[in-house]
XYZ file of C-alpha atoms in Angstrom:
308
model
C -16.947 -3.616 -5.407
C -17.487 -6.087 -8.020
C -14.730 -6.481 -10.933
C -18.046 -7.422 -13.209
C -19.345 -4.078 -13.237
C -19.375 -2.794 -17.056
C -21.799 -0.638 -18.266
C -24.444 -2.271 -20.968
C -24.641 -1.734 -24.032
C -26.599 1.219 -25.209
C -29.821 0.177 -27.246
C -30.010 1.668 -31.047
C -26.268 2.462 -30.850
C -25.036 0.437 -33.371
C -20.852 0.528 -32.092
C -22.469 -0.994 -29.255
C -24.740 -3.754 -30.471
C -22.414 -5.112 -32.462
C -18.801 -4.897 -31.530
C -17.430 -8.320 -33.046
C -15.474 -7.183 -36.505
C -14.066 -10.737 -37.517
C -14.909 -14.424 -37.046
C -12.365 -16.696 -37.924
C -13.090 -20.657 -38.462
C -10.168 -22.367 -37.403
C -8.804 -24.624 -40.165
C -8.370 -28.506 -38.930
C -5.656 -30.788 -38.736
C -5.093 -34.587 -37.838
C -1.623 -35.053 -36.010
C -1.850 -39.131 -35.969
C -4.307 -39.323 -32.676
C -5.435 -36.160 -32.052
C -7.181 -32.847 -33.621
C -5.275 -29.619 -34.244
C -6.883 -26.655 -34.636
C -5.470 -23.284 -36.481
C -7.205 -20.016 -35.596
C -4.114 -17.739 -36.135
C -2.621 -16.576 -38.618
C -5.603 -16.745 -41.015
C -6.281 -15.244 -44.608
C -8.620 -13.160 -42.684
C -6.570 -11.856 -39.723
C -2.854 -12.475 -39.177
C -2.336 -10.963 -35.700
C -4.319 -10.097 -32.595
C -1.828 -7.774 -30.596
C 1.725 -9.658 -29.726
C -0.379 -12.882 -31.139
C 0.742 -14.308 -34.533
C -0.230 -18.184 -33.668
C -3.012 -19.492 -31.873
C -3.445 -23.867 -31.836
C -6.261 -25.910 -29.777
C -4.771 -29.139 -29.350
C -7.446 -31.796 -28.503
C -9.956 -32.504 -26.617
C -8.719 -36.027 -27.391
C -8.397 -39.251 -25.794
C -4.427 -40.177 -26.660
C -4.131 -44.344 -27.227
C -1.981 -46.527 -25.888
C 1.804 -46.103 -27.401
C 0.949 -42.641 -29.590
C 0.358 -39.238 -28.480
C 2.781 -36.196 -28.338
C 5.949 -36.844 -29.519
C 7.425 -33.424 -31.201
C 10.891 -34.184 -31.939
C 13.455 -31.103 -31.754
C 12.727 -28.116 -33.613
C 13.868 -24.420 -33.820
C 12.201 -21.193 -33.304
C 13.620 -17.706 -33.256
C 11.428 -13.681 -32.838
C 8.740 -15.324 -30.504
C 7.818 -16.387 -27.761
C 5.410 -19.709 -26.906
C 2.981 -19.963 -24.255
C 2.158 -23.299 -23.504
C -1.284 -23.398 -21.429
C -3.232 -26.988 -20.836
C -6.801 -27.844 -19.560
C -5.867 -31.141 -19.797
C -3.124 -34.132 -19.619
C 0.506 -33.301 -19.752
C 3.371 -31.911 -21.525
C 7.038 -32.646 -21.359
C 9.324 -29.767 -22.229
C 12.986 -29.526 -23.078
C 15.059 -27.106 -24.823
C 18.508 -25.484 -25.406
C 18.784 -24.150 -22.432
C 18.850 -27.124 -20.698
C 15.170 -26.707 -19.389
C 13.388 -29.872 -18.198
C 9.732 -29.391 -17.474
C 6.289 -31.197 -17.218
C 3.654 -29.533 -17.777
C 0.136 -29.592 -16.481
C -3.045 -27.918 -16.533
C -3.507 -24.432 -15.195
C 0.300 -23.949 -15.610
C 2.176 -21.837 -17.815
C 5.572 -22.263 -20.082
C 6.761 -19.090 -21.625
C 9.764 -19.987 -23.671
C 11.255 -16.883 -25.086
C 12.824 -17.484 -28.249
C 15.301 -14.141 -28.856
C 18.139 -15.056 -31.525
C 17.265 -18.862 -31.480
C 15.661 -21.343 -29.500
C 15.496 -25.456 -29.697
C 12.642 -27.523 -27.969
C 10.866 -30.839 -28.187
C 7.206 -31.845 -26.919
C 7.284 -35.382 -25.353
C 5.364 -37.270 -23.173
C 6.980 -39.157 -20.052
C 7.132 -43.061 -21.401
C 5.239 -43.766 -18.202
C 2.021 -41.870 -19.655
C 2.054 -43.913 -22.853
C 1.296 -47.013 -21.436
C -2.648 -46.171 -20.439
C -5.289 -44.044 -22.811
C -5.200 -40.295 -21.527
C -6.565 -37.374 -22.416
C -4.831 -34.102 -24.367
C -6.274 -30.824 -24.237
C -4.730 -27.372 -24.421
C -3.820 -24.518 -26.316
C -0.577 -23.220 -27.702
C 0.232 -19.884 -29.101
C 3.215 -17.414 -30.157
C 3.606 -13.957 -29.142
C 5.740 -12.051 -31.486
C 9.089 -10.618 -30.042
C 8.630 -6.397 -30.056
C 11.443 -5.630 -33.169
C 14.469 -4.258 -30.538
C 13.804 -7.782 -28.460
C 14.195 -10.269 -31.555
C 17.408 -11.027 -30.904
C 17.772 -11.312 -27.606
C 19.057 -14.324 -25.411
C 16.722 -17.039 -25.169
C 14.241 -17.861 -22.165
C 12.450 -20.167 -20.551
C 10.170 -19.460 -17.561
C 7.476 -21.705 -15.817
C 4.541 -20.856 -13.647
C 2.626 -23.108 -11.472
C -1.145 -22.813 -10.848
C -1.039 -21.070 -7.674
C 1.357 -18.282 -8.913
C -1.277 -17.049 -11.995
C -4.013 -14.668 -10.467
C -7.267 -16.700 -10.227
C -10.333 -13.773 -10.214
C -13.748 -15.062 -8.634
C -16.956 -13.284 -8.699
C -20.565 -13.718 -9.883
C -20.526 -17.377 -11.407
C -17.270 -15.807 -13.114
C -13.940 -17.492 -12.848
C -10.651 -15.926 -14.282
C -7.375 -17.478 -14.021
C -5.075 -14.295 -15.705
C -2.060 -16.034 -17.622
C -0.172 -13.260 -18.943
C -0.597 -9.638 -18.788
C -2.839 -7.598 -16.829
C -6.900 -7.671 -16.927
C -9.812 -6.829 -14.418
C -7.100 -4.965 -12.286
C -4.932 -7.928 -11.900
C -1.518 -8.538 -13.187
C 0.206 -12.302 -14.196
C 3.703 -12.616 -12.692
C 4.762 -14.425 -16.113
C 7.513 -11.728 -17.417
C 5.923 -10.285 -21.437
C 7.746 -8.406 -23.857
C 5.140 -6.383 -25.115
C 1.311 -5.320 -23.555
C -0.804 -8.118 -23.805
C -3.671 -9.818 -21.984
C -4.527 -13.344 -22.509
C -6.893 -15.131 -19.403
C -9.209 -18.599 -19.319
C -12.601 -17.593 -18.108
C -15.235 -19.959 -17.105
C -18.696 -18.802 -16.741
C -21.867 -20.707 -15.029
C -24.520 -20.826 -16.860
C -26.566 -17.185 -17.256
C -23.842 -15.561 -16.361
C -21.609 -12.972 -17.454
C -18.452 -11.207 -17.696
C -17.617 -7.368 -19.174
C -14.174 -7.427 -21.411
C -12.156 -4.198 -20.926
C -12.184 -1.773 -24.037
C -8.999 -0.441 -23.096
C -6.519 -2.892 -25.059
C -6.613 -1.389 -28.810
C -6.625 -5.467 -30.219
C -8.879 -7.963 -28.692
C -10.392 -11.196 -29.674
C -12.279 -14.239 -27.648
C -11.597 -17.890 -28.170
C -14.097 -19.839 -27.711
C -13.350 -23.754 -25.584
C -16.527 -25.095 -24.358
C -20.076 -24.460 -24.307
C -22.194 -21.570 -26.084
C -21.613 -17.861 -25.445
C -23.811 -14.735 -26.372
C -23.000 -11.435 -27.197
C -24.557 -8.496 -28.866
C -27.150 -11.234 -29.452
C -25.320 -13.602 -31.283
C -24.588 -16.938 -30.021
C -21.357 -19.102 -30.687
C -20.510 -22.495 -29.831
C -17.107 -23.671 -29.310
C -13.666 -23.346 -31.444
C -14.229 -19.771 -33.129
C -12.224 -16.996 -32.554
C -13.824 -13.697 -32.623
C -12.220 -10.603 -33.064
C -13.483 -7.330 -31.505
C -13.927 -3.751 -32.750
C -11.576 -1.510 -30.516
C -12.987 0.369 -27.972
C -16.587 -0.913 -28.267
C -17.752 -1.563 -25.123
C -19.105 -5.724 -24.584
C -20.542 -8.068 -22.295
C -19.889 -11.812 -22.726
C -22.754 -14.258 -21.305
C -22.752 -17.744 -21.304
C -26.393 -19.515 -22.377
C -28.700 -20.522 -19.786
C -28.506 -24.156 -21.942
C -25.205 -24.656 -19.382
C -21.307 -22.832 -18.661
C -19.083 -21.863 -21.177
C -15.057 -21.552 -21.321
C -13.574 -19.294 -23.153
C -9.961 -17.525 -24.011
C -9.586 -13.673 -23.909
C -6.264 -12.664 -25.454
C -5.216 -9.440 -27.067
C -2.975 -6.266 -26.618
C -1.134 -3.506 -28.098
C -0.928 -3.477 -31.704
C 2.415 -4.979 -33.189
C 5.526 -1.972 -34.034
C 5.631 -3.078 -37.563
C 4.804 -6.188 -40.040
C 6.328 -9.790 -39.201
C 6.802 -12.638 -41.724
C 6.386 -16.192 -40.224
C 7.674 -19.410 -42.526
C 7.883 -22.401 -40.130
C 8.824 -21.946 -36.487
C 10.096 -18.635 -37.432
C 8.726 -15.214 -36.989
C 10.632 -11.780 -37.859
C 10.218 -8.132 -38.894
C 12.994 -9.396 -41.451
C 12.545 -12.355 -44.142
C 16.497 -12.045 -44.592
C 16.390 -12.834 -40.629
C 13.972 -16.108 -41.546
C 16.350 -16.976 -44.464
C 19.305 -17.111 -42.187
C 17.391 -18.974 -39.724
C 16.920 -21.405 -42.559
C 20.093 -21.933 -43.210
C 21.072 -22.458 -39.463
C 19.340 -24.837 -38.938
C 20.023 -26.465 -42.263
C 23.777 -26.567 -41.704
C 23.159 -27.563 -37.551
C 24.360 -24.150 -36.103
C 21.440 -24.010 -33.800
C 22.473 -25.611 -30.196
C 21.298 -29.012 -29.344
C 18.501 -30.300 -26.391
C 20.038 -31.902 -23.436
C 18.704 -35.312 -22.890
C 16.738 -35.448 -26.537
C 20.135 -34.922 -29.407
C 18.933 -38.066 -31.084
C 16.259 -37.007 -33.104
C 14.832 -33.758 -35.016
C 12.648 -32.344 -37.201
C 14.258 -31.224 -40.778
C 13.963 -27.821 -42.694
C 10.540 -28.204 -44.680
C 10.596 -27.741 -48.358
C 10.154 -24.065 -49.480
């Protein structure tokens, strides 16, 4: 039996014709090479489930000598999931993790009570034009789990569930979706999954997670008879039943990300998210005053405490 099968929506029923509540513009910024952009948090929509950040990074072609080069920095109450489509990342933290990343892979680096990374590239990459393209995004810590122990987990390609059917391709990063579930180890119940679709075809999103929203990569998508072209996030009505179709003008990529709703506000200044701003001014002052630990192999350089 198909994992497509959704029932359609129901003609004069207005729920069901229209189940997008929010479309968010991401705002733009240059990084010295390559495009940023910021769909989450926005004046319009802070969080979508565990999801408090949300970052495109690219598609750019990185020159000769620049590129990524994200010097040490803290974070604490979050976790980031690092997810590419293309070109590489080089990880390192506090832990003493030491990982490239590539596309189709996962890095969930669980921040607890305080966390320090940097975002390189291997010197051997800088010496040809390459391409960056990927997106990066926080999932708030549940309010018990904010100060646990730090972690840092990677997955490889072949470990995340990849879901074929119908000119429909899922690979599942995190959570569970479509009766799957990712092996990468959450806090809280989320879903977040990079579908492609050819062109005409179409894919049913589960109503089941109260908080969902679509990101839109590549290509133009249709639903409820509205078309959108790429880097918009939409967020959906719960329960409304949808059905997501790429154009027959040619495929479409898209993220799907969402889950349970958060247990409580959280304030986020910087890299730092908590259910407490006496927890972010502490954090602030740690890393002012160097109490954070330092990154194996990258103690050299990092980034200072912005102005308030």
């Amino acid at each position: 039996m198909s994992w497509l099968t959704a029932p359609d929506p129901i003609p004069g029923d207005a729920a069901s014709c229209d189940p997008i509540d929010t479309i968010i513009m991401p705002r733009t910024s240059d990084l010295g090479g390559f495009e940023v952009r910021r769909a989450l948090p926005s004046s319009r929509r802070r969080m979508v489930g565990p999801f408090i950040f949300f970052d495109q990074m690219g598609p750019a072609e990185l020159l000769v000598g620049g590129g990524v080069d994200v010097r040490p920095h803290p974070h604490i109450g979050l976790a980031t999931v690092t997810y590419l489509f293309d070109g590489e990342i080089y990880h390192r933290d506090s832990l003493g993790s030491d990982q490239l990343i590539t596309p189709g892979e996962l890095n969930w680096m669980s921040a607890g009570r305080g966390i320090v990374h940097s975002e390189r590239e291997r010197a051997e990459r800088k010496l040809a034009p390459r391409p960056l393209f990927g997106i990066q995004s926080w999932v708030a810590l549940p309010a018990h789990l904010e100060e646990t122990e730090p972690d840092f987990a990677h997955y490889g390609a072949d470990r995340l569930p990849l879901l074929n059917d119908q000119g429909a391709t899922v690979r599942l990063i995190a959570g569970s979706l479509y009766g799957e579930t990712s092996p990468a180890r959450t806090a809280s119940e989320l879903f977040y999954a990079d579908v492609a679709l050819e062109a005409g075809s179409r894919i049913p999103l589960d109503a089941s997670h109260e908080e969902r929203a679509l990101y839109t990569v590549e290509g133009e998508i249709e639903i409820a008879g509205q078309t959108f072209g790429p880097a918009q996030l939409l967020v959906f009505k719960p329960g409304d039943r949808l059905e997501i179709r790429a154009t027959a003008t040619g495929p479409a990529r898209f993220m799907l990300l969402g889950g349970a709703p958060m247990d409580g506000r959280r304030y986020i200044w910087w890299n730092f998210v908590s259910s407490s701003k006496e927890r972010i001014e502490q954090a602030k002052e740690d890393w002012r005053r160097g109490r954070f630990d330092i990154v194996p192999g990258d103690e050299s350089e990092f980034i200072p405490l912005p102005a308030d």
